[in-house]
Amino acid sequence: SSAAYWDISGLKPISTGQGEKQPTTPPRIRDRELTRIIVTPSGRRLSTSRTILEFVEGIRDAIMAHQRLFVERKVLHGDISDGNIILASVGGRLQGLLIDFDHAVKVKDTSDEHENLYLTGTLKFMALERLQYAAACGKSISRTYFHDLESFFYVFLSGCIQYERDDKSKEVLYLQRWCKEDIDENFKGKHHDMDNFESDIVSRFSTNFDCLKELARQLRKILFGNDQSIFATPDEYEPVYRDMIRAFDEVIAQIRGGIIVNKNLL
C-alpha cells in the first residue's frame, strides 16, 4: 500500500536534539526475534484484471469481505485502495481479497490517543467527510464504515479511468488532483468532481469501461443521494452495504448473461 501517516497536529513529539548523543543506559545484549508471516493464497493486483468481469467481481468480493469484518468482528479496514485489493484463486474461483490491515481499527476503540491527530490512509481514495473535517479542524474525524465504502467507490472510478491508459495520459493525470497533500485542495477537487460527475468523471472512462458508466451513477446515488453537499455517515449500515453489493451483482449477472460484453482488458 502507498498509505502514509499525515501528521496534521502541528506537533513534533520527538525532538532531534542538539549536541553529541550519549547513551543514557549502559549497553546490554538483547535477545531479538525475527518473525515472518507467509499467507496464502498469493494473488495479483486489481489493476491486472484481465476482463471487465474480473474487475467488477474483485471489488464486489472485497466489499462483501469488508461487510463481514465490520458486522461480525467490528473491524474497519481504514485504508481501502486499489493496492489493497488482490485477485486470487480460492476454491477454484478467482475472487477479490482485501489485504493490508496496517491501519485497521476496532469500531469505537478510543484506546489510541493519537487516532485523531493523524490522517491515515491513501489520500487518493479518502472519503470526502474525512478530508473536509481534516481541512477545517486540523485533525482526523473518527473513521466509519461509510468512509471505507466511499473509498471502494473511488477505487472503482479510478480503475475505470486509469486502467488501459498510459500514466502520462491526460485522463490519468487529471486524477492527480485527488492525491494532493494540501488537504483543502484535495477535498475541493474531489468534491467538485462528485458535483460534476458526468463531465469530470464519467466522460473520462476508458473505452472498455464504458459499459460500467451506469453502475458508476448508481453507486454515486447510493452514497450521496441527490445532494452531494451531504456526505455524513448514515446511522443504518445495512442498506448501504445491501444496495452497493446489489448494484455490483446486477452488473455481474448482465455480464454472465451476455447482456454486457465481458471485454478483455489490456
PDB file of C-alpha atoms in Angstrom:
ATOM      1  CA  SER A   1       0.000   0.000   0.000  1.00  0.00           C
ATOM      2  CA  SER A   2       1.084   3.574  -0.635  1.00  0.00           C
ATOM      3  CA  ALA A   3      -0.641   4.731   2.531  1.00  0.00           C
ATOM      4  CA  ALA A   4       1.205   7.094   4.805  1.00  0.00           C
ATOM      5  CA  TYR A   5       0.642   8.938   8.055  1.00  0.00           C
ATOM      6  CA  TRP A   6      -0.254  12.574   7.505  1.00  0.00           C
ATOM      7  CA  ASP A   7       0.618  14.459  10.694  1.00  0.00           C
ATOM      8  CA  ILE A   8      -1.848  17.318  10.876  1.00  0.00           C
ATOM      9  CA  SER A   9      -1.468  18.054  14.551  1.00  0.00           C
ATOM     10  CA  GLY A  10       1.345  20.542  14.047  1.00  0.00           C
ATOM     11  CA  LEU A  11       3.185  18.866  16.910  1.00  0.00           C
ATOM     12  CA  LYS A  12       6.650  17.352  16.907  1.00  0.00           C
ATOM     13  CA  PRO A  13       6.592  14.982  19.860  1.00  0.00           C
ATOM     14  CA  ILE A  14      10.101  13.678  19.149  1.00  0.00           C
ATOM     15  CA  SER A  15      12.900  16.239  19.296  1.00  0.00           C
ATOM     16  CA  THR A  16      16.008  15.720  17.203  1.00  0.00           C
ATOM     17  CA  GLY A  17      18.055  17.340  19.974  1.00  0.00           C
ATOM     18  CA  GLN A  18      21.419  19.058  19.721  1.00  0.00           C
ATOM     19  CA  GLY A  19      24.984  18.165  20.565  1.00  0.00           C
ATOM     20  CA  GLU A  20      26.709  14.821  20.763  1.00  0.00           C
ATOM     21  CA  LYS A  21      24.425  11.913  21.563  1.00  0.00           C
ATOM     22  CA  GLN A  22      25.377   9.938  24.663  1.00  0.00           C
ATOM     23  CA  PRO A  23      23.917   6.633  25.819  1.00  0.00           C
ATOM     24  CA  THR A  24      21.570   7.051  28.768  1.00  0.00           C
ATOM     25  CA  THR A  25      21.996   3.474  29.954  1.00  0.00           C
ATOM     26  CA  PRO A  26      24.883   1.016  29.724  1.00  0.00           C
ATOM     27  CA  PRO A  27      24.765  -1.098  26.562  1.00  0.00           C
ATOM     28  CA  ARG A  28      23.453  -4.604  27.014  1.00  0.00           C
ATOM     29  CA  ILE A  29      22.828  -7.662  24.912  1.00  0.00           C
ATOM     30  CA  ARG A  30      19.215  -8.287  23.990  1.00  0.00           C
ATOM     31  CA  ASP A  31      17.570 -11.347  22.555  1.00  0.00           C
ATOM     32  CA  ARG A  32      15.760 -10.435  19.364  1.00  0.00           C
ATOM     33  CA  GLU A  33      13.317 -12.486  17.361  1.00  0.00           C
ATOM     34  CA  LEU A  34      12.582 -12.173  13.650  1.00  0.00           C
ATOM     35  CA  THR A  35       9.034 -13.098  12.696  1.00  0.00           C
ATOM     36  CA  ARG A  36       7.896 -13.717   9.132  1.00  0.00           C
ATOM     37  CA  ILE A  37       4.276 -14.184   8.148  1.00  0.00           C
ATOM     38  CA  ILE A  38       3.512 -16.119   4.981  1.00  0.00           C
ATOM     39  CA  VAL A  39      -0.094 -16.023   3.844  1.00  0.00           C
ATOM     40  CA  THR A  40      -1.946 -17.905   1.160  1.00  0.00           C
ATOM     41  CA  PRO A  41      -3.302 -17.721  -1.405  1.00  0.00           C
ATOM     42  CA  SER A  42      -0.966 -15.438  -3.312  1.00  0.00           C
ATOM     43  CA  GLY A  43      -2.678 -13.052  -5.669  1.00  0.00           C
ATOM     44  CA  ARG A  44      -2.245 -10.253  -8.163  1.00  0.00           C
ATOM     45  CA  ARG A  45      -3.234  -6.618  -8.042  1.00  0.00           C
ATOM     46  CA  LEU A  46      -6.687  -5.435  -9.047  1.00  0.00           C
ATOM     47  CA  SER A  47      -5.027  -3.394 -11.797  1.00  0.00           C
ATOM     48  CA  THR A  48      -4.077  -6.673 -13.518  1.00  0.00           C
ATOM     49  CA  SER A  49      -7.745  -7.561 -14.116  1.00  0.00           C
ATOM     50  CA  ARG A  50      -7.896  -9.377 -17.435  1.00  0.00           C
ATOM     51  CA  THR A  51     -11.595  -8.805 -18.059  1.00  0.00           C
ATOM     52  CA  ILE A  52     -14.365  -6.450 -17.017  1.00  0.00           C
ATOM     53  CA  LEU A  53     -15.874  -9.314 -15.006  1.00  0.00           C
ATOM     54  CA  GLU A  54     -12.669  -9.827 -13.011  1.00  0.00           C
ATOM     55  CA  PHE A  55     -12.556  -6.122 -12.195  1.00  0.00           C
ATOM     56  CA  VAL A  56     -16.180  -5.872 -11.072  1.00  0.00           C
ATOM     57  CA  GLU A  57     -16.195  -9.145  -9.136  1.00  0.00           C
ATOM     58  CA  GLY A  58     -12.906  -8.271  -7.463  1.00  0.00           C
ATOM     59  CA  ILE A  59     -14.303  -5.067  -5.988  1.00  0.00           C
ATOM     60  CA  ARG A  60     -17.656  -6.683  -5.123  1.00  0.00           C
ATOM     61  CA  ASP A  61     -15.924  -9.513  -3.251  1.00  0.00           C
ATOM     62  CA  ALA A  62     -13.768  -7.050  -1.310  1.00  0.00           C
ATOM     63  CA  ILE A  63     -16.858  -5.089  -0.264  1.00  0.00           C
ATOM     64  CA  MET A  64     -18.508  -8.295   0.943  1.00  0.00           C
ATOM     65  CA  ALA A  65     -15.382  -9.152   2.941  1.00  0.00           C
ATOM     66  CA  HIS A  66     -15.436  -5.668   4.454  1.00  0.00           C
ATOM     67  CA  GLN A  67     -19.079  -6.131   5.432  1.00  0.00           C
ATOM     68  CA  ARG A  68     -18.316  -9.368   7.290  1.00  0.00           C
ATOM     69  CA  LEU A  69     -15.381  -7.810   9.114  1.00  0.00           C
ATOM     70  CA  PHE A  70     -17.458  -4.829  10.168  1.00  0.00           C
ATOM     71  CA  VAL A  71     -20.640  -6.682  11.139  1.00  0.00           C
ATOM     72  CA  GLU A  72     -19.131  -9.822  12.683  1.00  0.00           C
ATOM     73  CA  ARG A  73     -15.788  -8.587  14.015  1.00  0.00           C
ATOM     74  CA  LYS A  74     -16.387  -4.850  14.445  1.00  0.00           C
ATOM     75  CA  VAL A  75     -13.256  -4.081  12.435  1.00  0.00           C
ATOM     76  CA  LEU A  76     -12.742  -1.224   9.972  1.00  0.00           C
ATOM     77  CA  HIS A  77     -10.008  -1.624   7.373  1.00  0.00           C
ATOM     78  CA  GLY A  78      -9.091   2.058   7.227  1.00  0.00           C
ATOM     79  CA  ASP A  79      -7.036   2.028   4.014  1.00  0.00           C
ATOM     80  CA  ILE A  80      -9.150   0.887   1.088  1.00  0.00           C
ATOM     81  CA  SER A  81      -7.092   1.329  -2.079  1.00  0.00           C
ATOM     82  CA  ASP A  82      -6.513  -0.443  -5.386  1.00  0.00           C
ATOM     83  CA  GLY A  83      -3.268  -1.820  -3.969  1.00  0.00           C
ATOM     84  CA  ASN A  84      -5.094  -3.461  -1.073  1.00  0.00           C
ATOM     85  CA  ILE A  85      -7.479  -5.484  -3.220  1.00  0.00           C
ATOM     86  CA  ILE A  86      -5.957  -8.540  -4.856  1.00  0.00           C
ATOM     87  CA  LEU A  87      -7.316 -11.219  -7.165  1.00  0.00           C
ATOM     88  CA  ALA A  88      -6.606 -14.805  -6.123  1.00  0.00           C
ATOM     89  CA  SER A  89      -7.892 -18.288  -6.860  1.00  0.00           C
ATOM     90  CA  VAL A  90      -9.904 -19.593  -3.912  1.00  0.00           C
ATOM     91  CA  GLY A  91     -11.681 -22.924  -4.189  1.00  0.00           C
ATOM     92  CA  GLY A  92     -11.220 -22.955  -7.938  1.00  0.00           C
ATOM     93  CA  ARG A  93     -12.750 -19.500  -8.432  1.00  0.00           C
ATOM     94  CA  LEU A  94     -10.985 -16.186  -8.873  1.00  0.00           C
ATOM     95  CA  GLN A  95     -12.006 -13.878  -6.031  1.00  0.00           C
ATOM     96  CA  GLY A  96     -11.236 -10.411  -4.793  1.00  0.00           C
ATOM     97  CA  LEU A  97      -9.497 -10.373  -1.407  1.00  0.00           C
ATOM     98  CA  LEU A  98      -8.935  -7.490   0.991  1.00  0.00           C
ATOM     99  CA  ILE A  99      -5.369  -7.258   2.331  1.00  0.00           C
ATOM    100  CA  ASP A 100      -3.089  -4.991   4.390  1.00  0.00           C
ATOM    101  CA  PHE A 101      -4.690  -4.240   7.748  1.00  0.00           C
ATOM    102  CA  ASP A 102      -1.937  -1.913   8.991  1.00  0.00           C
ATOM    103  CA  HIS A 103      -4.465   0.856   9.645  1.00  0.00           C
ATOM    104  CA  ALA A 104      -7.381  -1.324  10.769  1.00  0.00           C
ATOM    105  CA  VAL A 105      -9.200  -0.333  13.961  1.00  0.00           C
ATOM    106  CA  LYS A 106     -11.889  -1.779  16.172  1.00  0.00           C
ATOM    107  CA  VAL A 107     -15.157   0.118  15.987  1.00  0.00           C
ATOM    108  CA  LYS A 108     -15.421   2.747  18.752  1.00  0.00           C
ATOM    109  CA  ASP A 109     -11.937   1.873  20.001  1.00  0.00           C
ATOM    110  CA  THR A 110     -10.638   5.018  21.676  1.00  0.00           C
ATOM    111  CA  SER A 111      -7.558   3.428  23.194  1.00  0.00           C
ATOM    112  CA  ASP A 112      -5.269   5.068  20.620  1.00  0.00           C
ATOM    113  CA  GLU A 113      -4.727   8.598  21.873  1.00  0.00           C
ATOM    114  CA  HIS A 114      -3.130   9.583  18.567  1.00  0.00           C
ATOM    115  CA  GLU A 115      -6.064   8.435  16.412  1.00  0.00           C
ATOM    116  CA  ASN A 116      -7.433  11.939  15.910  1.00  0.00           C
ATOM    117  CA  LEU A 117      -4.035  13.542  15.325  1.00  0.00           C
ATOM    118  CA  TYR A 118      -3.155  11.642  12.185  1.00  0.00           C
ATOM    119  CA  LEU A 119      -4.981  11.327   8.880  1.00  0.00           C
ATOM    120  CA  THR A 120      -4.139   7.757   7.929  1.00  0.00           C
ATOM    121  CA  GLY A 121      -4.851   6.031   4.664  1.00  0.00           C
ATOM    122  CA  THR A 122      -4.339   6.745   0.979  1.00  0.00           C
ATOM    123  CA  LEU A 123      -5.318  10.294   0.043  1.00  0.00           C
ATOM    124  CA  LYS A 124      -6.426   9.402  -3.468  1.00  0.00           C
ATOM    125  CA  PHE A 125      -9.221   7.178  -2.176  1.00  0.00           C
ATOM    126  CA  MET A 126     -10.071   9.057   1.007  1.00  0.00           C
ATOM    127  CA  ALA A 127     -13.702   9.876   1.843  1.00  0.00           C
ATOM    128  CA  LEU A 128     -14.925  13.450   1.482  1.00  0.00           C
ATOM    129  CA  GLU A 129     -16.003  13.770   5.107  1.00  0.00           C
ATOM    130  CA  ARG A 130     -12.547  12.811   6.333  1.00  0.00           C
ATOM    131  CA  LEU A 131     -10.882  15.335   4.029  1.00  0.00           C
ATOM    132  CA  GLN A 132     -13.345  18.104   4.854  1.00  0.00           C
ATOM    133  CA  TYR A 133     -13.009  17.624   8.610  1.00  0.00           C
ATOM    134  CA  ALA A 134      -9.218  17.490   8.477  1.00  0.00           C
ATOM    135  CA  ALA A 135      -9.052  20.646   6.364  1.00  0.00           C
ATOM    136  CA  ALA A 136     -11.439  22.534   8.645  1.00  0.00           C
ATOM    137  CA  CYS A 137     -10.403  21.267  12.082  1.00  0.00           C
ATOM    138  CA  GLY A 138      -6.782  20.269  11.681  1.00  0.00           C
ATOM    139  CA  LYS A 139      -7.331  16.729  12.902  1.00  0.00           C
ATOM    140  CA  SER A 140      -8.923  13.490  11.752  1.00  0.00           C
ATOM    141  CA  ILE A 141     -12.547  12.594  12.307  1.00  0.00           C
ATOM    142  CA  SER A 142     -13.240   9.129  13.732  1.00  0.00           C
ATOM    143  CA  ARG A 143     -13.397   6.583  10.929  1.00  0.00           C
ATOM    144  CA  THR A 144     -16.651   4.861   9.975  1.00  0.00           C
ATOM    145  CA  TYR A 145     -17.844   2.031   7.744  1.00  0.00           C
ATOM    146  CA  PHE A 146     -19.152   4.633   5.290  1.00  0.00           C
ATOM    147  CA  HIS A 147     -15.707   6.146   4.802  1.00  0.00           C
ATOM    148  CA  ASP A 148     -14.388   2.755   3.696  1.00  0.00           C
ATOM    149  CA  LEU A 149     -17.337   2.145   1.363  1.00  0.00           C
ATOM    150  CA  GLU A 150     -16.811   5.545  -0.211  1.00  0.00           C
ATOM    151  CA  SER A 151     -13.159   4.601  -0.742  1.00  0.00           C
ATOM    152  CA  PHE A 152     -14.276   1.478  -2.638  1.00  0.00           C
ATOM    153  CA  PHE A 153     -16.224   3.819  -4.912  1.00  0.00           C
ATOM    154  CA  TYR A 154     -13.092   5.835  -5.684  1.00  0.00           C
ATOM    155  CA  VAL A 155     -11.130   2.642  -6.351  1.00  0.00           C
ATOM    156  CA  PHE A 156     -13.817   1.669  -8.860  1.00  0.00           C
ATOM    157  CA  LEU A 157     -13.800   5.084 -10.552  1.00  0.00           C
ATOM    158  CA  SER A 158     -10.014   5.233 -10.698  1.00  0.00           C
ATOM    159  CA  GLY A 159      -9.869   1.836 -12.354  1.00  0.00           C
ATOM    160  CA  CYS A 160     -12.463   2.802 -14.946  1.00  0.00           C
ATOM    161  CA  ILE A 161     -10.415   5.871 -15.864  1.00  0.00           C
ATOM    162  CA  GLN A 162      -6.814   4.706 -15.435  1.00  0.00           C
ATOM    163  CA  TYR A 163      -6.656   1.053 -16.455  1.00  0.00           C
ATOM    164  CA  GLU A 164      -5.593   0.514 -20.071  1.00  0.00           C
ATOM    165  CA  ARG A 165      -4.158   4.026 -20.250  1.00  0.00           C
ATOM    166  CA  ASP A 166      -0.638   5.386 -20.125  1.00  0.00           C
ATOM    167  CA  ASP A 167       0.345   7.044 -16.848  1.00  0.00           C
ATOM    168  CA  LYS A 168       1.022  10.275 -18.748  1.00  0.00           C
ATOM    169  CA  SER A 169      -2.381  10.424 -20.442  1.00  0.00           C
ATOM    170  CA  LYS A 170      -4.465  13.496 -19.661  1.00  0.00           C
ATOM    171  CA  GLU A 171      -7.235  11.369 -18.154  1.00  0.00           C
ATOM    172  CA  VAL A 172      -4.880   9.676 -15.705  1.00  0.00           C
ATOM    173  CA  LEU A 173      -3.110  12.923 -14.845  1.00  0.00           C
ATOM    174  CA  TYR A 174      -6.479  14.516 -14.087  1.00  0.00           C
ATOM    175  CA  LEU A 175      -6.891  12.264 -11.047  1.00  0.00           C
ATOM    176  CA  GLN A 176      -3.696  13.659  -9.536  1.00  0.00           C
ATOM    177  CA  ARG A 177      -5.955  16.294  -8.003  1.00  0.00           C
ATOM    178  CA  TRP A 178      -7.119  13.525  -5.630  1.00  0.00           C
ATOM    179  CA  CYS A 179      -3.525  12.956  -4.492  1.00  0.00           C
ATOM    180  CA  LYS A 180      -2.623  16.483  -3.404  1.00  0.00           C
ATOM    181  CA  GLU A 181      -1.063  16.734   0.031  1.00  0.00           C
ATOM    182  CA  ASP A 182      -2.837  20.047   0.553  1.00  0.00           C
ATOM    183  CA  ILE A 183      -5.908  18.568   2.254  1.00  0.00           C
ATOM    184  CA  ASP A 184      -8.183  21.509   1.479  1.00  0.00           C
ATOM    185  CA  GLU A 185      -7.302  21.458  -2.235  1.00  0.00           C
ATOM    186  CA  ASN A 186      -7.703  17.695  -2.285  1.00  0.00           C
ATOM    187  CA  PHE A 187     -11.171  17.942  -0.754  1.00  0.00           C
ATOM    188  CA  LYS A 188     -12.306  20.729  -3.076  1.00  0.00           C
ATOM    189  CA  GLY A 189     -11.095  18.892  -6.166  1.00  0.00           C
ATOM    190  CA  LYS A 190     -12.792  15.613  -5.316  1.00  0.00           C
ATOM    191  CA  HIS A 191     -15.964  17.352  -4.137  1.00  0.00           C
ATOM    192  CA  HIS A 192     -16.116  19.278  -7.421  1.00  0.00           C
ATOM    193  CA  ASP A 193     -15.761  16.016  -9.337  1.00  0.00           C
ATOM    194  CA  MET A 194     -18.658  14.438  -7.456  1.00  0.00           C
ATOM    195  CA  ASP A 195     -20.798  17.520  -8.110  1.00  0.00           C
ATOM    196  CA  ASN A 196     -19.904  17.490 -11.810  1.00  0.00           C
ATOM    197  CA  PHE A 197     -19.883  13.735 -12.092  1.00  0.00           C
ATOM    198  CA  GLU A 198     -20.794  13.314 -15.761  1.00  0.00           C
ATOM    199  CA  SER A 199     -18.367  15.856 -17.182  1.00  0.00           C
ATOM    200  CA  ASP A 200     -15.476  15.360 -14.759  1.00  0.00           C
ATOM    201  CA  ILE A 201     -15.562  11.604 -14.165  1.00  0.00           C
ATOM    202  CA  VAL A 202     -17.922   9.541 -16.337  1.00  0.00           C
ATOM    203  CA  SER A 203     -16.781  11.216 -19.548  1.00  0.00           C
ATOM    204  CA  ARG A 204     -13.207  10.102 -18.794  1.00  0.00           C
ATOM    205  CA  PHE A 205     -13.917   6.356 -18.563  1.00  0.00           C
ATOM    206  CA  SER A 206     -11.676   4.192 -20.758  1.00  0.00           C
ATOM    207  CA  THR A 207     -13.417   2.748 -23.814  1.00  0.00           C
ATOM    208  CA  ASN A 208     -13.662  -0.807 -22.472  1.00  0.00           C
ATOM    209  CA  PHE A 209     -15.144   0.521 -19.227  1.00  0.00           C
ATOM    210  CA  ASP A 210     -17.976   2.445 -20.895  1.00  0.00           C
ATOM    211  CA  CYS A 211     -20.278  -0.452 -20.026  1.00  0.00           C
ATOM    212  CA  LEU A 212     -19.825   0.414 -16.331  1.00  0.00           C
ATOM    213  CA  LYS A 213     -20.992   4.016 -16.544  1.00  0.00           C
ATOM    214  CA  GLU A 214     -24.474   3.218 -15.293  1.00  0.00           C
ATOM    215  CA  LEU A 215     -23.022   1.298 -12.351  1.00  0.00           C
ATOM    216  CA  ALA A 216     -20.947   4.370 -11.508  1.00  0.00           C
ATOM    217  CA  ARG A 217     -24.076   6.528 -11.494  1.00  0.00           C
ATOM    218  CA  GLN A 218     -25.915   4.059  -9.265  1.00  0.00           C
ATOM    219  CA  LEU A 219     -23.063   3.886  -6.753  1.00  0.00           C
ATOM    220  CA  ARG A 220     -22.851   7.667  -6.595  1.00  0.00           C
ATOM    221  CA  LYS A 221     -26.576   7.879  -5.880  1.00  0.00           C
ATOM    222  CA  ILE A 222     -26.353   5.187  -3.183  1.00  0.00           C
ATOM    223  CA  LEU A 223     -23.570   7.036  -1.398  1.00  0.00           C
ATOM    224  CA  PHE A 224     -24.588  10.659  -1.848  1.00  0.00           C
ATOM    225  CA  GLY A 225     -28.246  10.634  -2.852  1.00  0.00           C
ATOM    226  CA  ASN A 226     -29.295  13.693  -4.815  1.00  0.00           C
ATOM    227  CA  ASP A 227     -27.427  16.178  -2.622  1.00  0.00           C
ATOM    228  CA  GLN A 228     -23.649  16.000  -2.957  1.00  0.00           C
ATOM    229  CA  SER A 229     -23.225  18.594  -0.194  1.00  0.00           C
ATOM    230  CA  ILE A 230     -24.191  15.934   2.373  1.00  0.00           C
ATOM    231  CA  PHE A 231     -21.767  13.062   2.838  1.00  0.00           C
ATOM    232  CA  ALA A 232     -22.068  12.173   6.507  1.00  0.00           C
ATOM    233  CA  THR A 233     -22.233   8.553   7.645  1.00  0.00           C
ATOM    234  CA  PRO A 234     -25.799   7.133   7.734  1.00  0.00           C
ATOM    235  CA  ASP A 235     -26.813   5.551  11.039  1.00  0.00           C
ATOM    236  CA  GLU A 236     -28.068   2.392   9.343  1.00  0.00           C
ATOM    237  CA  TYR A 237     -25.276   0.492   7.632  1.00  0.00           C
ATOM    238  CA  GLU A 238     -27.300  -2.452   6.250  1.00  0.00           C
ATOM    239  CA  PRO A 239     -28.997  -0.511   3.413  1.00  0.00           C
ATOM    240  CA  VAL A 240     -25.713   0.949   2.169  1.00  0.00           C
ATOM    241  CA  TYR A 241     -23.933  -2.406   2.018  1.00  0.00           C
ATOM    242  CA  ARG A 242     -27.013  -4.082   0.533  1.00  0.00           C
ATOM    243  CA  ASP A 243     -27.521  -1.514  -2.207  1.00  0.00           C
ATOM    244  CA  MET A 244     -23.849  -1.345  -3.203  1.00  0.00           C
ATOM    245  CA  ILE A 245     -23.460  -5.129  -3.380  1.00  0.00           C
ATOM    246  CA  ARG A 246     -26.760  -5.463  -5.247  1.00  0.00           C
ATOM    247  CA  ALA A 247     -25.643  -2.892  -7.822  1.00  0.00           C
ATOM    248  CA  PHE A 248     -22.480  -4.895  -8.484  1.00  0.00           C
ATOM    249  CA  ASP A 249     -24.419  -8.188  -8.533  1.00  0.00           C
ATOM    250  CA  GLU A 250     -26.799  -6.878 -11.189  1.00  0.00           C
ATOM    251  CA  VAL A 251     -23.933  -5.895 -13.474  1.00  0.00           C
ATOM    252  CA  ILE A 252     -22.194  -9.229 -12.875  1.00  0.00           C
ATOM    253  CA  ALA A 253     -25.409 -11.047 -13.833  1.00  0.00           C
ATOM    254  CA  GLN A 254     -25.659  -8.960 -17.009  1.00  0.00           C
ATOM    255  CA  ILE A 255     -22.075  -9.802 -17.936  1.00  0.00           C
ATOM    256  CA  ARG A 256     -22.575 -13.513 -17.286  1.00  0.00           C
ATOM    257  CA  GLY A 257     -25.833 -13.390 -19.227  1.00  0.00           C
ATOM    258  CA  GLY A 258     -24.231 -11.756 -22.242  1.00  0.00           C
ATOM    259  CA  ILE A 259     -26.173  -8.502 -21.921  1.00  0.00           C
ATOM    260  CA  ILE A 260     -22.917  -6.672 -21.181  1.00  0.00           C
ATOM    261  CA  VAL A 261     -19.921  -7.839 -23.207  1.00  0.00           C
ATOM    262  CA  ASN A 262     -17.148  -9.178 -20.975  1.00  0.00           C
ATOM    263  CA  LYS A 263     -14.364  -7.317 -22.727  1.00  0.00           C
ATOM    264  CA  ASN A 264     -10.745  -8.332 -22.396  1.00  0.00           C
ATOM    265  CA  LEU A 265      -8.526  -5.697 -20.809  1.00  0.00           C
ATOM    266  CA  LEU A 266      -5.016  -4.796 -21.880  1.00  0.00           C
TER     267      LEU A 266
END
